[in-house]
Every structure is written in C-alpha cells, then in structure tokens.
Short mmCIF file of N, CA and C in Angstrom, two decimals:
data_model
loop_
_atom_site.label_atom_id
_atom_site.label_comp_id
_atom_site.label_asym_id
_atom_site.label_seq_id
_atom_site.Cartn_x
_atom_site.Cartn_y
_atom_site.Cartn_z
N UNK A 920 26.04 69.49 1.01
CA UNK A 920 25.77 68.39 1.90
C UNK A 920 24.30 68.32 2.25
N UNK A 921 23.91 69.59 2.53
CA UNK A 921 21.94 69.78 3.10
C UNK A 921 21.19 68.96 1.51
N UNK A 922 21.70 69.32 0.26
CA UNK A 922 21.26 68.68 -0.90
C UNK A 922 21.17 67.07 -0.97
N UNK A 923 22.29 66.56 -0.17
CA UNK A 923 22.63 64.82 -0.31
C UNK A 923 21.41 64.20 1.02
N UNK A 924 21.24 65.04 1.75
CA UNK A 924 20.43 64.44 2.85
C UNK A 924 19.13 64.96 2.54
N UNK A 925 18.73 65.77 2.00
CA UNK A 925 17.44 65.54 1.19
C UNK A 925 17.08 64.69 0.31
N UNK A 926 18.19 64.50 -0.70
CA UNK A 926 18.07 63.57 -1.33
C UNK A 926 17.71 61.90 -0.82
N UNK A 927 18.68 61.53 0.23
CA UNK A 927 18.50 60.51 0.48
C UNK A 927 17.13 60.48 1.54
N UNK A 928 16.74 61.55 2.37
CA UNK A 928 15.46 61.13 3.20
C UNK A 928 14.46 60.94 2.03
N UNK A 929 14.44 61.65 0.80
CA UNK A 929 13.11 61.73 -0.31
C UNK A 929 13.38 60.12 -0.44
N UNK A 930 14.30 59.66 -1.06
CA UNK A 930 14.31 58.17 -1.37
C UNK A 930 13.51 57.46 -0.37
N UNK A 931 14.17 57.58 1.08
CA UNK A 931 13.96 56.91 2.08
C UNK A 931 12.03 56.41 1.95
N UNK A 932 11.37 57.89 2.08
CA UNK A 932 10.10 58.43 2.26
C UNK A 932 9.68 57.59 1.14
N UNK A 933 10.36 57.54 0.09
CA UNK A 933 9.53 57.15 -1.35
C UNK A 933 9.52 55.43 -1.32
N UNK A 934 10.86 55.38 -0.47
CA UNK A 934 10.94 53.68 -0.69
C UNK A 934 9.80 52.92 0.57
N UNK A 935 9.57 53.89 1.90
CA UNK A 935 8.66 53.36 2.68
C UNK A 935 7.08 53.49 2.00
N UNK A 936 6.75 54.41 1.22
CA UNK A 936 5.63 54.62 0.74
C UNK A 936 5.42 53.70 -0.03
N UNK A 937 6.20 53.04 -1.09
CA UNK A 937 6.28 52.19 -2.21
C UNK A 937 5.89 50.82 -1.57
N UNK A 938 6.61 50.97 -0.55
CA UNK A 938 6.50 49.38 0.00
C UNK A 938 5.06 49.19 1.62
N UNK A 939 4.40 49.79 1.39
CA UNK A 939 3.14 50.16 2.42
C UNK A 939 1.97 49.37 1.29
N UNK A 940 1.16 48.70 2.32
CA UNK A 940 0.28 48.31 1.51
C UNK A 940 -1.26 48.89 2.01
N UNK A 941 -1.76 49.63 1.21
CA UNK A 941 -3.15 50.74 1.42
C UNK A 941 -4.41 49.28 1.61
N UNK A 942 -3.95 48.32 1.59
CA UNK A 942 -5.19 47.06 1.62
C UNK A 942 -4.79 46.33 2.64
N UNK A 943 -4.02 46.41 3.79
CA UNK A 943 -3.66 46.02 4.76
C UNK A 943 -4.38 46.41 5.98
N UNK A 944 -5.16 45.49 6.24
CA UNK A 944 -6.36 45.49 7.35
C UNK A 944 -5.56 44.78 8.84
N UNK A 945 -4.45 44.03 8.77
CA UNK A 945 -4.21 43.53 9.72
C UNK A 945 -4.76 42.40 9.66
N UNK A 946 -5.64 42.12 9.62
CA UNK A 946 -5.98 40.44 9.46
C UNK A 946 -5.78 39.94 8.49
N UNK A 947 -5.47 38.17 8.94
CA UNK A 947 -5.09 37.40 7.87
C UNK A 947 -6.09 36.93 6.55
N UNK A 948 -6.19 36.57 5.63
CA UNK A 948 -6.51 36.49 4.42
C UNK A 948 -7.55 34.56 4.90
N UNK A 949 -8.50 34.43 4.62
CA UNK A 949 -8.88 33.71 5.19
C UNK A 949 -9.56 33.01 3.81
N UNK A 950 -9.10 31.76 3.25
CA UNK A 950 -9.14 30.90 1.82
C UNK A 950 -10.85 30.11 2.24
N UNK A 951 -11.79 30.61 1.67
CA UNK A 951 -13.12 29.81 1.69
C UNK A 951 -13.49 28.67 1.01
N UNK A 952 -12.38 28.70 0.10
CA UNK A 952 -12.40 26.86 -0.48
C UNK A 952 -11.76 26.30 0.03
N UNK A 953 -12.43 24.83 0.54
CA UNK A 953 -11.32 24.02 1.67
C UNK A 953 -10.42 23.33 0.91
N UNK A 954 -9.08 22.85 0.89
CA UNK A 954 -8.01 22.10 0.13
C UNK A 954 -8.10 21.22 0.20
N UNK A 955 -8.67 20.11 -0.79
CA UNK A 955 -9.31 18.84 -0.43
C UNK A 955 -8.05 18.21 -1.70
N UNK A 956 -7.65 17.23 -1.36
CA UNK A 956 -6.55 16.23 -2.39
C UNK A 956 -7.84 16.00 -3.31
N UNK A 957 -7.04 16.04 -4.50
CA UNK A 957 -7.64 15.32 -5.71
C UNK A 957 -8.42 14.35 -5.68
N UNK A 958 -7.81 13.08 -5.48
CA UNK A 958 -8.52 12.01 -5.34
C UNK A 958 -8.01 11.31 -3.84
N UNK A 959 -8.79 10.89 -3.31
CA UNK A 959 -9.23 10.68 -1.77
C UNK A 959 -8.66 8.92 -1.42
N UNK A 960 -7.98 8.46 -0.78
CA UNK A 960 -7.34 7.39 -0.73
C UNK A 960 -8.41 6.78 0.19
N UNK A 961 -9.02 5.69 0.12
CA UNK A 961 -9.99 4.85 0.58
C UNK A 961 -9.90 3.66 0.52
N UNK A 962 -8.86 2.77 1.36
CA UNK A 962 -8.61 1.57 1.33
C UNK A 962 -8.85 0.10 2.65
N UNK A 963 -8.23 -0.77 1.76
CA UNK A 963 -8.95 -1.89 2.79
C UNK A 963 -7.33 -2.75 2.68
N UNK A 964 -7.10 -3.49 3.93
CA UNK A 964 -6.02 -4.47 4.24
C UNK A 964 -6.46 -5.36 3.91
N UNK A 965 -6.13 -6.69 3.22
CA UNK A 965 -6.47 -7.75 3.32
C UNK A 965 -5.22 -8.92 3.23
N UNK A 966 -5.26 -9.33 4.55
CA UNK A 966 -4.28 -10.12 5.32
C UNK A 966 -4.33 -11.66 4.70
N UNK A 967 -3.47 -11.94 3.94
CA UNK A 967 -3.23 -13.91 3.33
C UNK A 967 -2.48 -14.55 4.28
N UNK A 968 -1.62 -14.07 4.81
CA UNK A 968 -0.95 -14.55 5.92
C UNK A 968 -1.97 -15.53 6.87
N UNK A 969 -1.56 -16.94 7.21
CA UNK A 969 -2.53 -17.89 7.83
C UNK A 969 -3.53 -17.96 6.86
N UNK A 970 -4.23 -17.51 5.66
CA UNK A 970 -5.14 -17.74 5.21
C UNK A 970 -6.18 -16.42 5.54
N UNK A 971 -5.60 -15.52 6.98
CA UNK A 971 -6.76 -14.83 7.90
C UNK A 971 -7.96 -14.12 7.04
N UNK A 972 -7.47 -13.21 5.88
CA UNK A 972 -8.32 -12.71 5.17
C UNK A 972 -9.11 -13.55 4.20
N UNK A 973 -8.39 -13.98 3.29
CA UNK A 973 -8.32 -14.68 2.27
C UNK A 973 -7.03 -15.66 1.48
N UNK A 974 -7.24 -17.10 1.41
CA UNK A 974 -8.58 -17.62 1.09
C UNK A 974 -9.02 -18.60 2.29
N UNK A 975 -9.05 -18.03 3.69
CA UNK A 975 -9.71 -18.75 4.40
C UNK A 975 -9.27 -20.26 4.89
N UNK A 976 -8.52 -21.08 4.49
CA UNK A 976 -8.37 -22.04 3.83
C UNK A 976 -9.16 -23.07 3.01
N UNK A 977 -9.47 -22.38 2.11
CA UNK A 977 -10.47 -23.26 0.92
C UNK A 977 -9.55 -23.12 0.18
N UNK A 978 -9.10 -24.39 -0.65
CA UNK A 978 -8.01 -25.05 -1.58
C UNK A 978 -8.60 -25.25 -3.22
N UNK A 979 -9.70 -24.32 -3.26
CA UNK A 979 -10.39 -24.81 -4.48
C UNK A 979 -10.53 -23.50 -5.13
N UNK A 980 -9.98 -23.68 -6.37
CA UNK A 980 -9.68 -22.54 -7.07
C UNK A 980 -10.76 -21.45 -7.37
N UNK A 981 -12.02 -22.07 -8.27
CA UNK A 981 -13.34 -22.01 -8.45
C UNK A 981 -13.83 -20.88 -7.05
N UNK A 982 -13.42 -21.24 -5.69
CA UNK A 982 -14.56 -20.76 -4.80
C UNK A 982 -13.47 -19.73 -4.17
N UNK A 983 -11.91 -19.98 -4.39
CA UNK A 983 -11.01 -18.66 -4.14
C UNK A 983 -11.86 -17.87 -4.49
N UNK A 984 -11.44 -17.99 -6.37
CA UNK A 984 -12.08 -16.72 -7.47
C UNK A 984 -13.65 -15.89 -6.92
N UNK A 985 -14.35 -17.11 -6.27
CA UNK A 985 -15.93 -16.25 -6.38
C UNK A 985 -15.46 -15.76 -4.80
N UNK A 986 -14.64 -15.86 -3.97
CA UNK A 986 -14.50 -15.13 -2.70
C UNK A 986 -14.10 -14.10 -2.34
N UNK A 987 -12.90 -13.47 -3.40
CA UNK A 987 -12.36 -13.13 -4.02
C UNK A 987 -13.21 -11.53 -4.68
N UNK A 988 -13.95 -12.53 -5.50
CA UNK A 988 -14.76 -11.01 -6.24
C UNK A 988 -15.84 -10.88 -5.35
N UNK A 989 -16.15 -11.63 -4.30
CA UNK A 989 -17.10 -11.33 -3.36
C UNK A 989 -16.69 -9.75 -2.59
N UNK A 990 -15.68 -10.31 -2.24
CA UNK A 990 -14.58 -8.71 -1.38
C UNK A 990 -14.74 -8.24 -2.18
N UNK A 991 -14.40 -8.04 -3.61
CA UNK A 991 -13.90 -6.53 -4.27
C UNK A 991 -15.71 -6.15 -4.78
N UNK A 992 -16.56 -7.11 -4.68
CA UNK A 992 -17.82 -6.51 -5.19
C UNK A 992 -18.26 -5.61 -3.39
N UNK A 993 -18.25 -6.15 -2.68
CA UNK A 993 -18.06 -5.87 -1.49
C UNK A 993 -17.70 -4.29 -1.49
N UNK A 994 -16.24 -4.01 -1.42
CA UNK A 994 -15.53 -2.97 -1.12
C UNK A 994 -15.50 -1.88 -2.37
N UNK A 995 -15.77 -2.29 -3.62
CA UNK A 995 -16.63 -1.06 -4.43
C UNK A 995 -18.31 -0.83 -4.44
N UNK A 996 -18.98 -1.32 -3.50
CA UNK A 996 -20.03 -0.69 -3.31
C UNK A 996 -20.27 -0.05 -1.65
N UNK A 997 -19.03 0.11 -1.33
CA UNK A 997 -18.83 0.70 -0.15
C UNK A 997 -17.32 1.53 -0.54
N UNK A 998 -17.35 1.90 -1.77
CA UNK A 998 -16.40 3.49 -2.45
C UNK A 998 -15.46 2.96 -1.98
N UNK A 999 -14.90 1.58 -1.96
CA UNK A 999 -13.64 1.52 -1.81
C UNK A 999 -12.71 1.86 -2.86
N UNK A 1000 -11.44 2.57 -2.69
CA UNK A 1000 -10.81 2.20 -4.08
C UNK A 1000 -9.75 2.24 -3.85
N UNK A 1001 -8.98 1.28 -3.08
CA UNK A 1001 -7.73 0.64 -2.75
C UNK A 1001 -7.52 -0.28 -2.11
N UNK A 1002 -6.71 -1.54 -2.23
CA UNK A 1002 -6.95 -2.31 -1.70
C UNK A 1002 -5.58 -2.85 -1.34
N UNK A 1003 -5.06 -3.49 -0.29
CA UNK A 1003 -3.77 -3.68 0.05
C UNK A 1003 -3.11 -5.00 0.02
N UNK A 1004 -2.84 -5.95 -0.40
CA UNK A 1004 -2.75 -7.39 -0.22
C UNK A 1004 -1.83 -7.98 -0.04
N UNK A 1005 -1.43 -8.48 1.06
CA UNK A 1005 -0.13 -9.43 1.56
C UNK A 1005 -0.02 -10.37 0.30
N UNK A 1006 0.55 -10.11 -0.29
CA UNK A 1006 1.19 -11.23 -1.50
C UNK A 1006 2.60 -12.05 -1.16
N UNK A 1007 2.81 -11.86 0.09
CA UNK A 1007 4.39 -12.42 0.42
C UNK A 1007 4.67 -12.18 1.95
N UNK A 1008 3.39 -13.33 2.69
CA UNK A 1008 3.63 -13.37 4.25
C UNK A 1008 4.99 -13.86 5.06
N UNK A 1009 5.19 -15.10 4.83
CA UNK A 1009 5.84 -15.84 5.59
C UNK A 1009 7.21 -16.44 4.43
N UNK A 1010 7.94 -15.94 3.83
CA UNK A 1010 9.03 -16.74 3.07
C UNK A 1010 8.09 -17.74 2.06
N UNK A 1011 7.03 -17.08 1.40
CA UNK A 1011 5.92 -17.69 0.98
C UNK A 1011 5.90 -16.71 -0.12
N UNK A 1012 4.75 -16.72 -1.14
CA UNK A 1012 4.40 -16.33 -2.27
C UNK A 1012 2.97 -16.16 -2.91
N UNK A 1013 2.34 -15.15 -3.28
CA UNK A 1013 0.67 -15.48 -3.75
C UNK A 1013 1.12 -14.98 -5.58
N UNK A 1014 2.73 -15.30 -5.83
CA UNK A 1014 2.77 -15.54 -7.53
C UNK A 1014 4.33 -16.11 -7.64
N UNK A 1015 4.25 -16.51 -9.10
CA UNK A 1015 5.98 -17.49 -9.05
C UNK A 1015 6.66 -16.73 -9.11
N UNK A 1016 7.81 -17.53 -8.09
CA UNK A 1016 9.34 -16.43 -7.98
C UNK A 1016 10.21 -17.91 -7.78
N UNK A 1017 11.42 -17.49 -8.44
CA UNK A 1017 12.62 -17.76 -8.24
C UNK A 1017 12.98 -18.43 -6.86
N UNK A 1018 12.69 -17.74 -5.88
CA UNK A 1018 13.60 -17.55 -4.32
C UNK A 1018 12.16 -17.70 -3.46
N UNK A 1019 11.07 -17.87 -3.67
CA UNK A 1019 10.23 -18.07 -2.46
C UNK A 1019 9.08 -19.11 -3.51
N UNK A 1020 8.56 -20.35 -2.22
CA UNK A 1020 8.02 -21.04 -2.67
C UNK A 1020 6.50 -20.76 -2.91
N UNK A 1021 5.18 -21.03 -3.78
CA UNK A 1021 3.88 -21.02 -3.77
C UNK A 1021 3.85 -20.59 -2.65
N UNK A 1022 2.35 -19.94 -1.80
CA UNK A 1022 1.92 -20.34 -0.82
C UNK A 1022 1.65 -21.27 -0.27
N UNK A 1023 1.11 -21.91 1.20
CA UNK A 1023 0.36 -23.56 1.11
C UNK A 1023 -1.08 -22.91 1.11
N UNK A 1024 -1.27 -21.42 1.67
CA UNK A 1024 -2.95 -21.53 1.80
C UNK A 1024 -3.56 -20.91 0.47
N UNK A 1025 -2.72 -21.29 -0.64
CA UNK A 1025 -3.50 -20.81 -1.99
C UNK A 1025 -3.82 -22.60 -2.07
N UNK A 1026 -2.89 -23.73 -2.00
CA UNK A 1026 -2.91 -24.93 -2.58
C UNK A 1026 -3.17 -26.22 -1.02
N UNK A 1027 -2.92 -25.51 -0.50
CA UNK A 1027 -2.97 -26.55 0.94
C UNK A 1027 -1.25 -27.59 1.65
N UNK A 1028 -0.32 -26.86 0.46
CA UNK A 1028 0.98 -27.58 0.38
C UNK A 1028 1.87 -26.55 -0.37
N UNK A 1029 2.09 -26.27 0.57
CA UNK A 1029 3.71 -25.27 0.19
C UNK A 1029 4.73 -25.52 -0.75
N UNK A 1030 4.71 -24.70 -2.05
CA UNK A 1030 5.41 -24.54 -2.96
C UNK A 1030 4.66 -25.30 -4.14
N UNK A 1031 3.46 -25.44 -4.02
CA UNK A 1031 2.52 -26.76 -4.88
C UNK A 1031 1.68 -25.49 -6.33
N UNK A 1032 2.50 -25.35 -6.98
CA UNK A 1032 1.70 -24.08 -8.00
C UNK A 1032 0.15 -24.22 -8.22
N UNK A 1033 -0.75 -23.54 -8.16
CA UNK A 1033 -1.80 -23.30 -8.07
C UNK A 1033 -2.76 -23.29 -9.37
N UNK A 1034 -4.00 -23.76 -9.76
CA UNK A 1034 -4.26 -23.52 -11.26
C UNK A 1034 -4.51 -22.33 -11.73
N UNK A 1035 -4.50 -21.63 -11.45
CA UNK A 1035 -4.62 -20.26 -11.88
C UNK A 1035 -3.37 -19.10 -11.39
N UNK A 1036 -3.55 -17.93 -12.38
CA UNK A 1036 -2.31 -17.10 -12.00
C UNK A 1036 -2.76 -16.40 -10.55
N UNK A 1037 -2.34 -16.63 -9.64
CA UNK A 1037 -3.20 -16.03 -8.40
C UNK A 1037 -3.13 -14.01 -8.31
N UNK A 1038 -1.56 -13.94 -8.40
CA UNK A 1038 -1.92 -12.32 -8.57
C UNK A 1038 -2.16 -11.69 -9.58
N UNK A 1039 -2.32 -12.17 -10.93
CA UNK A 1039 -2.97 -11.82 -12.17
C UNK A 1039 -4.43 -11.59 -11.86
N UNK A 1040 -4.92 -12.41 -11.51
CA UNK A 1040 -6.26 -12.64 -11.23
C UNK A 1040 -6.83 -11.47 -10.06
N UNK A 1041 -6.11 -11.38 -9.13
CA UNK A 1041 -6.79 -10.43 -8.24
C UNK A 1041 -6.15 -9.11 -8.45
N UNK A 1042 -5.31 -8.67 -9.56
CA UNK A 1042 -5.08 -7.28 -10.00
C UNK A 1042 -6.23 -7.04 -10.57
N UNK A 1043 -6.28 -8.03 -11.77
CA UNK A 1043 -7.48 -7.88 -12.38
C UNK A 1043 -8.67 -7.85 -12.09
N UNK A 1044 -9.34 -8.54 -10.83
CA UNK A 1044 -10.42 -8.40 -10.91
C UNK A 1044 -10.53 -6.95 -9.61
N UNK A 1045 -9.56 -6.34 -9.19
CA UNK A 1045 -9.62 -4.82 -8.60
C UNK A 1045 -9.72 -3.63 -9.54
N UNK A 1046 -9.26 -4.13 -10.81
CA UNK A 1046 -9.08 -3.07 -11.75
C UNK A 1046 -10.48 -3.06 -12.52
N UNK A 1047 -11.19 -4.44 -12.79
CA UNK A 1047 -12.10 -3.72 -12.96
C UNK A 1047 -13.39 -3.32 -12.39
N UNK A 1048 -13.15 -2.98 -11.12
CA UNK A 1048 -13.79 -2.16 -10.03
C UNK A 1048 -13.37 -0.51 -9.59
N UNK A 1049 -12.58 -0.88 -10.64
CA UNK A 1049 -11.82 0.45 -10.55
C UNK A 1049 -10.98 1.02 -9.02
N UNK A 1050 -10.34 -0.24 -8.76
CA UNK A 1050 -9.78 -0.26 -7.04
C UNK A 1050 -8.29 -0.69 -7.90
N UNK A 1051 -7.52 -0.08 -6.90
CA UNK A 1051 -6.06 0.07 -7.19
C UNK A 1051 -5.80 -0.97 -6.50
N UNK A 1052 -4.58 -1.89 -6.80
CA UNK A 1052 -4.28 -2.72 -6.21
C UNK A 1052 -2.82 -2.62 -5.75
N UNK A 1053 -2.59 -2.95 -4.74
CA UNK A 1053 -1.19 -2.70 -4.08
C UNK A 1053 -0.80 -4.03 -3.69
N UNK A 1054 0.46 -4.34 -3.66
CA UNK A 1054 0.97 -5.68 -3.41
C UNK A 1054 1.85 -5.38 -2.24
N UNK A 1055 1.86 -5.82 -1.21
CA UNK A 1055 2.33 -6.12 0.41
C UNK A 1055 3.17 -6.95 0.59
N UNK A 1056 4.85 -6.88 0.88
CA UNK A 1056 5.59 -7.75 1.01
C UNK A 1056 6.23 -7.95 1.83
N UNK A 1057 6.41 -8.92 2.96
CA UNK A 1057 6.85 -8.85 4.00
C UNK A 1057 7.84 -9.36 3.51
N UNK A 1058 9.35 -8.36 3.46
CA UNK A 1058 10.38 -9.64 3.26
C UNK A 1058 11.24 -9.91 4.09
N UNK A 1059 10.93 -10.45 5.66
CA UNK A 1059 11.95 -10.36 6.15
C UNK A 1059 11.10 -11.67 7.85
N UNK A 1060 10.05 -11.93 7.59
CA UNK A 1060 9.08 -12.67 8.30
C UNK A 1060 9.52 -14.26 7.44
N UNK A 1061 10.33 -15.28 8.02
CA UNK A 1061 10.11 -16.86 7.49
C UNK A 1061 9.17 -17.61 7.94
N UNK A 1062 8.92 -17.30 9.65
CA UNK A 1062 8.10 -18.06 10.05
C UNK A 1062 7.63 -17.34 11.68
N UNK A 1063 6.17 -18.34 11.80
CA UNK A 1063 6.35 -17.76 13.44
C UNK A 1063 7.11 -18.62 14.70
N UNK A 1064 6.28 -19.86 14.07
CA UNK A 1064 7.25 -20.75 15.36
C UNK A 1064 8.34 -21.72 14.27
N UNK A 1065 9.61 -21.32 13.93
CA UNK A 1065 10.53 -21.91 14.14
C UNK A 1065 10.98 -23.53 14.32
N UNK A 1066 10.46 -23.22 15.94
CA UNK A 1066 10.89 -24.93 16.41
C UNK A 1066 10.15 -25.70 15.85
N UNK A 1067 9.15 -25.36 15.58
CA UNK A 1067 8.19 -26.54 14.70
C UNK A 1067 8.48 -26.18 13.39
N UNK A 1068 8.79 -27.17 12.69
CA UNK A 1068 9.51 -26.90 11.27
C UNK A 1068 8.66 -27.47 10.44
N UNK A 1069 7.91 -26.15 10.02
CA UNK A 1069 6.67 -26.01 9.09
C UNK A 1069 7.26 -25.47 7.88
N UNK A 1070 8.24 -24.92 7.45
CA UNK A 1070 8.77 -24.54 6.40
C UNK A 1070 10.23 -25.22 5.92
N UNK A 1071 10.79 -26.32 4.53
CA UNK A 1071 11.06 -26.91 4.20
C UNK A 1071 12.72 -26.41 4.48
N UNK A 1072 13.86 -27.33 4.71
CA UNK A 1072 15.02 -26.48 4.91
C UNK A 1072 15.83 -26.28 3.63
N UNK A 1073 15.16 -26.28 2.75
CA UNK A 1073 15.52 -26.11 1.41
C UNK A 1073 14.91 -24.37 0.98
N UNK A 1074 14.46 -23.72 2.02
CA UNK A 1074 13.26 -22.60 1.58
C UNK A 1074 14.36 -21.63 2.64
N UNK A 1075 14.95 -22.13 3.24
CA UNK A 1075 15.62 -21.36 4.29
C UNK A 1075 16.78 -20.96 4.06
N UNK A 1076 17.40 -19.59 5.11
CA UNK A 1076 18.89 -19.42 5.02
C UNK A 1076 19.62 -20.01 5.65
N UNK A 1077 20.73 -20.51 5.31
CA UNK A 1077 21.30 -21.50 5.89
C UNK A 1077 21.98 -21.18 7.41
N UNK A 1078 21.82 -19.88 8.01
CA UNK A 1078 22.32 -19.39 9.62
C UNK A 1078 21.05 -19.27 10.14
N UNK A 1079 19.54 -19.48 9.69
CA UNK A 1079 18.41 -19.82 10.51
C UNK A 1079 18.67 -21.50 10.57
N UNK A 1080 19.27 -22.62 10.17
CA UNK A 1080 19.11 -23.83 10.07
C UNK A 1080 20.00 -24.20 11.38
N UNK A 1081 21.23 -23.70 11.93
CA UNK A 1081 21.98 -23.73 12.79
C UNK A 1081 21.73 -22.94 14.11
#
C-alpha cells in the first residue's frame, strides 16, 4: 500500500511540475502592434429623399451627371471610400422596378423614366473612384403627409386608400 501512495504522490508532483510555467511573471502579455481592420470603412450618406442631397431639384440630366461626379470627385479627394445612397425614399425609385414608380426628383413627375440609367450611372461613376457604392432602401416610408395626396392611388396599398 506505502508503494501505491508513492506512486501516486510522484505522479501528482510530476503532473504539477509539468503543468508550471518557469516564464510566468504574473503579468499580462502586452501585444505592441495595435489591431487595426484591414481596410478602414470611410463613408458619406447621401439623402435623394426630397431631392435633399441630390439632385437638388434640377430636372436636367446633363447637370444631375456633372453634380453627381462633383460629390464623388469631392469625397475621393477627401479618402472617401463609401458611399451610401437612398435609391428608394418614399414608395419611389432612383432605377426601374416593377412595383415602385421613377422618382419625381430625378424627372420633376413621378413615375416619368428618366434619360439615363440613374443607378447605373452613379455605381459607376463611385467605382471609378474606387468608392463602394451601397444602395439604401427604405421600404416601408409611402409618404410624409398623406392627406395631401402627392402620390398617385394607383402607387398605393389599397388599406392606406381607406
């Protein structure tokens, strides 16, 4: 029996020794390179809704486009490189769909298609600024005021009409 309890304190002794660490100072380990993300998210909102951001209400295709690359020349020489864009404010549209009409502040008249592809155009001209473009969709905003019936009842659900 004195043989089995030697035995097992030697283990014991051998398994606390094994597991001791001779580089253990007590203090924590302190990382001198700071953990910085890869690439750094640096972006800008730009609100179509009312026109507020863009396009202001100017109805002319020509001076959209140069307003347009005005911002994105703008926001890549100030390291922007993301950019956020309400493409779908109000039960509205800044490209063709099925179920929601044109914008009016791309054309000045709601559901009136526009001469140019509007979100073709401003993917493209973010991309080559090398700015990511993100598309913003509010889907659940028809209108603000309602009682004034600024949006067609053909554009609507039929338990907002009642």
């Amino acid at each position: 029996m004195k043989t089995w309890k030697k035995i097992v304190v030697m283990l014991c002794t051998g398994l606390i020794v094994a597991c001791h660490d001779s580089n253990n100072t007590d203090e924590p380990v302190i990382e001198t390179k700071p953990l910085l993300p890869k690439k750094e998210l640096r972006g800008v909102w730009m609100a179509t809704v009312w026109g507020l951001d863009w396009p202001r209400g100017d109805y002319n295709a020509a001076t959209q486009k140069a307003k347009y690359i005005e911002y994105m020349d703008l926001f890549a020489s100030n390291n922007i490189n993301a950019v956020f864009v309400q493409v779908r404010g109000m039960a509205d549209s800044y490209y063709e769909s099925p179920y929601e009409p044109w914008s009016k502040y791309i054309t000045g008249v709601a559901g009136k298609k526009p001469d140019y592809d509007v979100l073709r155009f401003m993917i493209d001209e973010a991309h080559k600024r090398g700015i990511s473009f993100h598309a913003w969709l509010n889907p659940y905003r028809i209108a603000t005021r309602l009682k004034k019936r600024i949006i067609s009842p053909i554009w609507m659900p039929k338990y907002l009409l009642h």
